[in-house]
Amino acid sequence: MLPVDSLVWHEVCENARLERLVAEIREDRVRKPVHVTSDACPVILDGAHRSRATDLLGEALVPAHVVPVPRDFLVPGWVHAFDEPPPIAGLGSEGIVIGFLTSRGVRRPVYSLGTSLSALFDSYWQVANSYAGRPYTRLDFVPEDRSSFEWRLPAWRVVREMTTTLGPLPAGVTRFGPLIAAQCPAC
C-alpha cells in the first residue's frame, strides 16, 4: 500500500472512465493494484484512474506493485484508430518524431514543435487535443483498414522528466503493459 498523495501521474485521467470506476469501487470495493516505478517519488505506470478514484473516495492508501523501469527503456505508445483521419496539422517538419499518422494507406511522420522538453511535451498535447472528442479505438498495432495515429515516445528518463516537471501526458499515449508483464510476472 502506498499513500495516494505521494504518487506522480504520468498521464491525465479520462473523466467518463474515472466516473465509472469510482462508482464500481464504491459499490464492490474490489481494486487491482496500481503499478508504480521504484523511484523515490513513484510515478504511476498503470492505474492512474484507480489511484484517482481511490483519492476521490477519500482513501489515503492504494494497493501498489513496484516495477523497476530502466532509464533508457523506450516507452511504447498506443495506436489510436479512427473511422476518419484526425485533423493533425501545425506541428514541425523536423525534430523529434512523436508519432505516425496513417491515412488511406499513406504513413507520414509527425514531428514535435521543437527539441526542448517543453516543446516535446506541448507537441504531445497538441496532437491529442487535435482529435479530442473524436471516437477512437486504442490498439497495439497499426490497422490496415482504418486511419490511425501511432504514438512514439522517448526513453523513460525523458518521459519521467516531462511528467515530473511539466505535468502529465494525455491519457492513452503510453503503453507500459509489456514492461509490467516482463518486470512483474506475478502482477
PDB file of N, CA, C and O in Angstrom, residues 151-178:
ATOM      1  N   TRP A 151       1.523   6.605 -31.581  1.00  0.00           N
ATOM      2  CA  TRP A 151       2.330   7.440 -30.697  1.00  0.00           C
ATOM      3  C   TRP A 151       3.744   6.888 -30.583  1.00  0.00           C
ATOM      4  O   TRP A 151       3.939   5.683 -30.431  1.00  0.00           O
ATOM      5  N   ARG A 152       4.738   7.779 -30.615  1.00  0.00           N
ATOM      6  CA  ARG A 152       6.143   7.442 -30.401  1.00  0.00           C
ATOM      7  C   ARG A 152       6.626   8.257 -29.219  1.00  0.00           C
ATOM      8  O   ARG A 152       6.406   9.467 -29.154  1.00  0.00           O
ATOM      9  N   LEU A 153       7.288   7.578 -28.311  1.00  0.00           N
ATOM     10  CA  LEU A 153       7.770   8.256 -27.108  1.00  0.00           C
ATOM     11  C   LEU A 153       9.270   8.036 -26.953  1.00  0.00           C
ATOM     12  O   LEU A 153       9.813   7.061 -27.468  1.00  0.00           O
ATOM     13  N   PRO A 154       9.912   8.929 -26.224  1.00  0.00           N
ATOM     14  CA  PRO A 154      11.349   8.781 -25.979  1.00  0.00           C
ATOM     15  C   PRO A 154      11.629   7.778 -24.859  1.00  0.00           C
ATOM     16  O   PRO A 154      10.721   7.094 -24.377  1.00  0.00           O
ATOM     17  N   ALA A 155      12.867   7.748 -24.429  1.00  0.00           N
ATOM     18  CA  ALA A 155      13.281   6.878 -23.326  1.00  0.00           C
ATOM     19  C   ALA A 155      12.583   7.304 -22.032  1.00  0.00           C
ATOM     20  O   ALA A 155      12.172   8.457 -21.864  1.00  0.00           O
ATOM     21  N   TRP A 156      12.454   6.353 -21.112  1.00  0.00           N
ATOM     22  CA  TRP A 156      11.779   6.589 -19.843  1.00  0.00           C
ATOM     23  C   TRP A 156      12.328   7.812 -19.116  1.00  0.00           C
ATOM     24  O   TRP A 156      11.572   8.602 -18.554  1.00  0.00           O
ATOM     25  N   ARG A 157      13.642   8.011 -19.118  1.00  0.00           N
ATOM     26  CA  ARG A 157      14.217   9.148 -18.390  1.00  0.00           C
ATOM     27  C   ARG A 157      13.634  10.471 -18.883  1.00  0.00           C
ATOM     28  O   ARG A 157      13.411  11.385 -18.105  1.00  0.00           O
ATOM     29  N   VAL A 158      13.342  10.579 -20.185  1.00  0.00           N
ATOM     30  CA  VAL A 158      12.767  11.800 -20.753  1.00  0.00           C
ATOM     31  C   VAL A 158      11.282  11.896 -20.390  1.00  0.00           C
ATOM     32  O   VAL A 158      10.804  12.963 -19.986  1.00  0.00           O
ATOM     33  N   VAL A 159      10.558  10.789 -20.509  1.00  0.00           N
ATOM     34  CA  VAL A 159       9.137  10.786 -20.142  1.00  0.00           C
ATOM     35  C   VAL A 159       8.995  11.139 -18.670  1.00  0.00           C
ATOM     36  O   VAL A 159       8.147  11.952 -18.287  1.00  0.00           O
ATOM     37  N   ARG A 160       9.845  10.562 -17.832  1.00  0.00           N
ATOM     38  CA  ARG A 160       9.787  10.846 -16.396  1.00  0.00           C
ATOM     39  C   ARG A 160      10.054  12.322 -16.119  1.00  0.00           C
ATOM     40  O   ARG A 160       9.357  12.960 -15.334  1.00  0.00           O
ATOM     41  N   GLU A 161      11.078  12.875 -16.774  1.00  0.00           N
ATOM     42  CA  GLU A 161      11.389  14.286 -16.562  1.00  0.00           C
ATOM     43  C   GLU A 161      10.226  15.175 -17.020  1.00  0.00           C
ATOM     44  O   GLU A 161       9.866  16.143 -16.339  1.00  0.00           O
ATOM     45  N   MET A 162       9.631  14.833 -18.159  1.00  0.00           N
ATOM     46  CA  MET A 162       8.479  15.623 -18.634  1.00  0.00           C
ATOM     47  C   MET A 162       7.359  15.612 -17.615  1.00  0.00           C
ATOM     48  O   MET A 162       6.793  16.650 -17.277  1.00  0.00           O
ATOM     49  N   THR A 163       7.010  14.416 -17.141  1.00  0.00           N
ATOM     50  CA  THR A 163       5.829  14.300 -16.280  1.00  0.00           C
ATOM     51  C   THR A 163       6.076  14.806 -14.866  1.00  0.00           C
ATOM     52  O   THR A 163       5.129  15.214 -14.201  1.00  0.00           O
ATOM     53  N   THR A 164       7.319  14.798 -14.403  1.00  0.00           N
ATOM     54  CA  THR A 164       7.580  15.304 -13.058  1.00  0.00           C
ATOM     55  C   THR A 164       7.849  16.805 -13.039  1.00  0.00           C
ATOM     56  O   THR A 164       7.698  17.439 -12.002  1.00  0.00           O
ATOM     57  N   THR A 165       8.231  17.378 -14.189  1.00  0.00           N
ATOM     58  CA  THR A 165       8.493  18.821 -14.209  1.00  0.00           C
ATOM     59  C   THR A 165       7.405  19.621 -14.917  1.00  0.00           C
ATOM     60  O   THR A 165       7.159  20.769 -14.555  1.00  0.00           O
ATOM     61  N   LEU A 166       6.759  19.040 -15.935  1.00  0.00           N
ATOM     62  CA  LEU A 166       5.787  19.790 -16.729  1.00  0.00           C
ATOM     63  C   LEU A 166       4.339  19.353 -16.501  1.00  0.00           C
ATOM     64  O   LEU A 166       3.424  20.116 -16.770  1.00  0.00           O
ATOM     65  N   GLY A 167       4.149  18.122 -16.056  1.00  0.00           N
ATOM     66  CA  GLY A 167       2.801  17.637 -15.804  1.00  0.00           C
ATOM     67  C   GLY A 167       2.527  16.349 -16.561  1.00  0.00           C
ATOM     68  O   GLY A 167       3.378  15.840 -17.288  1.00  0.00           O
ATOM     69  N   PRO A 168       1.333  15.820 -16.384  1.00  0.00           N
ATOM     70  CA  PRO A 168       1.004  14.542 -17.022  1.00  0.00           C
ATOM     71  C   PRO A 168       0.805  14.680 -18.530  1.00  0.00           C
ATOM     72  O   PRO A 168       0.470  15.743 -19.042  1.00  0.00           O
ATOM     73  N   LEU A 169       1.036  13.570 -19.213  1.00  0.00           N
ATOM     74  CA  LEU A 169       0.782  13.467 -20.650  1.00  0.00           C
ATOM     75  C   LEU A 169      -0.704  13.196 -20.875  1.00  0.00           C
ATOM     76  O   LEU A 169      -1.425  12.833 -19.945  1.00  0.00           O
ATOM     77  N   PRO A 170      -1.163  13.312 -22.118  1.00  0.00           N
ATOM     78  CA  PRO A 170      -2.564  12.968 -22.399  1.00  0.00           C
ATOM     79  C   PRO A 170      -2.831  11.490 -22.095  1.00  0.00           C
ATOM     80  O   PRO A 170      -1.928  10.652 -22.176  1.00  0.00           O
ATOM     81  N   ALA A 171      -4.063  11.172 -21.762  1.00  0.00           N
ATOM     82  CA  ALA A 171      -4.448   9.783 -21.493  1.00  0.00           C
ATOM     83  C   ALA A 171      -4.310   8.954 -22.764  1.00  0.00           C
ATOM     84  O   ALA A 171      -4.553   9.435 -23.864  1.00  0.00           O
ATOM     85  N   GLY A 172      -3.916   7.693 -22.596  1.00  0.00           N
ATOM     86  CA  GLY A 172      -3.896   6.763 -23.718  1.00  0.00           C
ATOM     87  C   GLY A 172      -2.740   6.908 -24.671  1.00  0.00           C
ATOM     88  O   GLY A 172      -2.824   6.483 -25.813  1.00  0.00           O
ATOM     89  N   VAL A 173      -1.644   7.506 -24.239  1.00  0.00           N
ATOM     90  CA  VAL A 173      -0.480   7.670 -25.106  1.00  0.00           C
ATOM     91  C   VAL A 173       0.541   6.563 -24.833  1.00  0.00           C
ATOM     92  O   VAL A 173       0.977   5.878 -25.740  1.00  0.00           O
ATOM     93  N   THR A 174       0.932   6.404 -23.577  1.00  0.00           N
ATOM     94  CA  THR A 174       1.961   5.423 -23.219  1.00  0.00           C
ATOM     95  C   THR A 174       1.351   4.042 -23.000  1.00  0.00           C
ATOM     96  O   THR A 174       0.204   3.904 -22.594  1.00  0.00           O
ATOM     97  N   ARG A 175       2.162   3.031 -23.251  1.00  0.00           N
ATOM     98  CA  ARG A 175       1.708   1.639 -23.099  1.00  0.00           C
ATOM     99  C   ARG A 175       2.769   0.874 -22.306  1.00  0.00           C
ATOM    100  O   ARG A 175       3.766   0.424 -22.856  1.00  0.00           O
ATOM    101  N   PHE A 176       2.537   0.725 -21.003  1.00  0.00           N
ATOM    102  CA  PHE A 176       3.511   0.070 -20.131  1.00  0.00           C
ATOM    103  C   PHE A 176       3.219  -1.407 -19.885  1.00  0.00           C
ATOM    104  O   PHE A 176       3.964  -2.080 -19.202  1.00  0.00           O
ATOM    105  N   GLY A 177       2.117  -1.923 -20.435  1.00  0.00           N
ATOM    106  CA  GLY A 177       1.752  -3.319 -20.202  1.00  0.00           C
ATOM    107  C   GLY A 177       2.857  -4.325 -20.475  1.00  0.00           C
ATOM    108  O   GLY A 177       3.126  -5.201 -19.646  1.00  0.00           O
ATOM    109  N   PRO A 178       3.548  -4.243 -21.620  1.00  0.00           N
ATOM    110  CA  PRO A 178       4.622  -5.209 -21.893  1.00  0.00           C
ATOM    111  C   PRO A 178       5.750  -5.149 -20.862  1.00  0.00           C
ATOM    112  O   PRO A 178       6.279  -6.186 -20.449  1.00  0.00           O
TER     113      PRO A 178
END
